[in-house]
């Protein structure tokens, strides 16, 4: 049996506040604090804390692009939504590079990695990277040339 909440999150991005209420026929209404227009974000929204600047910037970008957190029935949720400005930026670059609409690009789970002009393989390992020692057939490491004795 499916249960899906009829109460939706209504968000004011200016006040960084969200309320859960049932949608009305007149629309989402106005913010009780600043009298601005509320955005119907859906029932499945995870509201960031008021002091989480990065979370609210990411949520604002997602809601302004037209993505909402309206789920479905029987476990079909709203899908992936970016939670940090870095994730939003990666998807905006993907949209610009491929010509994909911004709304679709923001819903991509793992965008292709963006590499620098030399490519991902051009990076060298860090200072602490070491090669694994060569092993003999019985699993014992080979002797180093310094400590090896001439027979």
CSV table of C-alpha atoms in Angstrom, one decimal:
chain,number,residue,atom,x,y,z
A,1,UNK,CA,0.0,0.0,0.0
A,2,UNK,CA,1.4,3.4,-0.9
A,3,UNK,CA,1.3,6.4,1.3
A,4,UNK,CA,2.3,9.7,-0.2
A,5,UNK,CA,2.1,12.9,1.8
A,6,UNK,CA,-0.2,15.6,0.5
A,7,UNK,CA,1.8,18.2,2.4
A,8,UNK,CA,4.3,20.1,0.3
A,9,UNK,CA,7.3,22.2,1.2
A,10,UNK,CA,7.0,25.9,0.3
A,11,UNK,CA,10.3,27.7,0.3
A,12,UNK,CA,11.2,31.4,0.6
A,13,UNK,CA,14.8,31.7,-0.7
A,14,UNK,CA,15.2,35.2,0.6
A,15,UNK,CA,14.3,34.3,4.2
A,16,UNK,CA,15.9,30.8,4.0
A,17,UNK,CA,12.7,29.4,5.4
A,18,UNK,CA,10.4,26.5,4.5
A,19,UNK,CA,6.9,25.5,5.5
A,20,UNK,CA,5.0,22.3,5.0
A,21,UNK,CA,1.4,22.8,4.1
A,22,UNK,CA,-1.2,21.5,1.8
A,23,UNK,CA,-1.3,23.2,-1.6
A,24,UNK,CA,-4.2,25.5,-2.2
A,25,UNK,CA,-6.1,26.3,-5.3
A,26,UNK,CA,-4.9,29.9,-5.2
A,27,UNK,CA,-1.2,28.9,-5.6
A,28,UNK,CA,1.6,28.7,-3.1
A,29,UNK,CA,1.0,32.0,-1.3
A,30,UNK,CA,3.3,34.5,0.2
A,31,UNK,CA,6.0,34.3,2.8
A,32,UNK,CA,4.8,35.3,6.2
A,33,UNK,CA,8.1,37.0,7.0
A,34,UNK,CA,8.9,39.0,3.9
A,35,UNK,CA,5.7,38.7,1.9
A,36,UNK,CA,7.7,37.3,-1.1
A,37,UNK,CA,6.4,34.6,-3.4
A,38,UNK,CA,6.8,31.0,-2.0
A,39,UNK,CA,8.1,28.3,-4.3
A,40,UNK,CA,6.4,24.9,-4.2
A,41,UNK,CA,9.4,22.6,-3.8
A,42,UNK,CA,7.6,19.3,-3.2
A,43,UNK,CA,7.2,16.9,-0.4
A,44,UNK,CA,10.6,15.2,-0.7
A,45,UNK,CA,12.7,18.3,0.0
A,46,UNK,CA,15.5,18.0,2.5
A,47,UNK,CA,15.7,21.6,3.8
A,48,UNK,CA,19.2,22.8,4.6
A,49,UNK,CA,19.8,24.6,7.9
A,50,UNK,CA,19.4,28.3,7.9
A,51,UNK,CA,23.1,29.0,8.5
A,52,UNK,CA,24.2,26.6,5.7
A,53,UNK,CA,25.1,29.2,3.0
A,54,UNK,CA,26.3,26.6,0.5
A,55,UNK,CA,23.2,24.4,0.8
A,56,UNK,CA,20.8,27.3,0.3
A,57,UNK,CA,22.8,28.6,-2.8
A,58,UNK,CA,22.6,25.1,-4.3
A,59,UNK,CA,18.9,24.8,-3.4
A,60,UNK,CA,18.2,28.2,-5.0
A,61,UNK,CA,20.0,27.2,-8.2
A,62,UNK,CA,18.0,24.0,-8.4
A,63,UNK,CA,14.6,25.6,-7.7
A,64,UNK,CA,15.3,28.5,-10.1
A,65,UNK,CA,16.1,26.0,-12.9
A,66,UNK,CA,12.7,24.5,-12.4
A,67,UNK,CA,13.6,21.2,-10.6
A,68,UNK,CA,11.4,20.3,-7.7
A,69,UNK,CA,11.3,17.6,-5.1
A,70,UNK,CA,8.0,16.0,-6.0
A,71,UNK,CA,8.2,12.3,-5.6
A,72,UNK,CA,6.0,9.6,-6.9
A,73,UNK,CA,4.3,6.5,-5.7
A,74,UNK,CA,5.9,3.2,-4.6
A,75,UNK,CA,9.4,4.4,-4.1
A,76,UNK,CA,9.8,6.5,-7.2
A,77,UNK,CA,11.3,9.6,-5.7
A,78,UNK,CA,12.3,12.9,-7.3
A,79,UNK,CA,15.7,11.6,-8.4
A,80,UNK,CA,19.1,13.1,-7.8
A,81,UNK,CA,19.5,16.8,-6.9
A,82,UNK,CA,22.8,18.5,-6.3
A,83,UNK,CA,23.4,19.7,-2.7
A,84,UNK,CA,26.5,21.8,-2.9
A,85,UNK,CA,27.4,24.7,-5.2
A,86,UNK,CA,30.3,22.7,-6.5
A,87,UNK,CA,27.9,20.0,-7.7
A,88,UNK,CA,25.7,22.7,-9.3
A,89,UNK,CA,28.7,24.2,-11.0
A,90,UNK,CA,29.9,20.8,-12.4
A,91,UNK,CA,26.4,20.3,-13.9
A,92,UNK,CA,26.2,23.8,-15.3
A,93,UNK,CA,29.5,23.2,-17.1
A,94,UNK,CA,28.2,20.0,-18.4
A,95,UNK,CA,25.1,21.7,-19.8
A,96,UNK,CA,27.2,24.4,-21.4
A,97,UNK,CA,29.6,21.9,-22.9
A,98,UNK,CA,27.1,19.5,-24.3
A,99,UNK,CA,24.1,21.8,-25.0
A,100,UNK,CA,21.9,19.8,-22.6
A,101,UNK,CA,19.1,21.9,-21.0
A,102,UNK,CA,20.1,23.1,-17.5
A,103,UNK,CA,17.1,21.4,-15.9
A,104,UNK,CA,18.2,18.0,-17.2
A,105,UNK,CA,21.9,18.6,-16.5
A,106,UNK,CA,21.2,19.4,-12.8
A,107,UNK,CA,19.5,16.0,-12.4
A,108,UNK,CA,22.5,14.0,-13.8
A,109,UNK,CA,23.9,11.8,-11.0
A,110,UNK,CA,27.6,11.7,-12.0
A,111,UNK,CA,28.6,14.1,-14.8
A,112,UNK,CA,31.7,13.2,-16.8
A,113,UNK,CA,34.8,14.4,-15.1
A,114,UNK,CA,36.2,17.6,-16.5
A,115,UNK,CA,40.0,17.4,-17.0
A,116,UNK,CA,42.6,20.1,-17.4
A,117,UNK,CA,44.2,20.8,-20.8
A,118,UNK,CA,46.8,18.1,-20.3
A,119,UNK,CA,44.3,15.4,-19.6
A,120,UNK,CA,43.8,13.2,-16.6
A,121,UNK,CA,46.8,10.9,-17.4
A,122,UNK,CA,49.3,13.8,-17.5
A,123,UNK,CA,49.2,14.1,-13.7
A,124,UNK,CA,52.1,12.6,-11.9
A,125,UNK,CA,51.8,10.8,-8.6
A,126,UNK,CA,52.5,12.8,-5.4
A,127,UNK,CA,55.8,12.9,-3.6
A,128,UNK,CA,55.1,9.9,-1.4
A,129,UNK,CA,54.2,7.6,-4.2
A,130,UNK,CA,56.5,4.5,-4.4
A,131,UNK,CA,56.7,1.6,-6.7
A,132,UNK,CA,55.8,-1.7,-5.2
A,133,UNK,CA,58.8,-3.9,-4.7
A,134,UNK,CA,59.4,-6.7,-7.2
A,135,UNK,CA,58.7,-10.1,-5.7
A,136,UNK,CA,60.2,-13.5,-6.4
A,137,UNK,CA,58.0,-16.5,-7.2
A,138,UNK,CA,57.9,-17.5,-3.6
A,139,UNK,CA,56.7,-14.0,-2.5
A,140,UNK,CA,60.0,-12.8,-1.0
A,141,UNK,CA,61.2,-9.4,-2.2
A,142,UNK,CA,64.1,-9.2,-4.6
A,143,UNK,CA,67.3,-8.0,-3.0
A,144,UNK,CA,68.2,-4.4,-3.8
A,145,UNK,CA,71.3,-3.8,-5.9
A,146,UNK,CA,73.0,-2.2,-2.9
A,147,UNK,CA,72.7,-5.1,-0.6
A,148,UNK,CA,73.0,-7.9,-3.2
A,149,UNK,CA,76.3,-9.8,-3.0
A,150,UNK,CA,78.1,-11.1,-6.0
A,151,UNK,CA,78.2,-14.9,-6.1
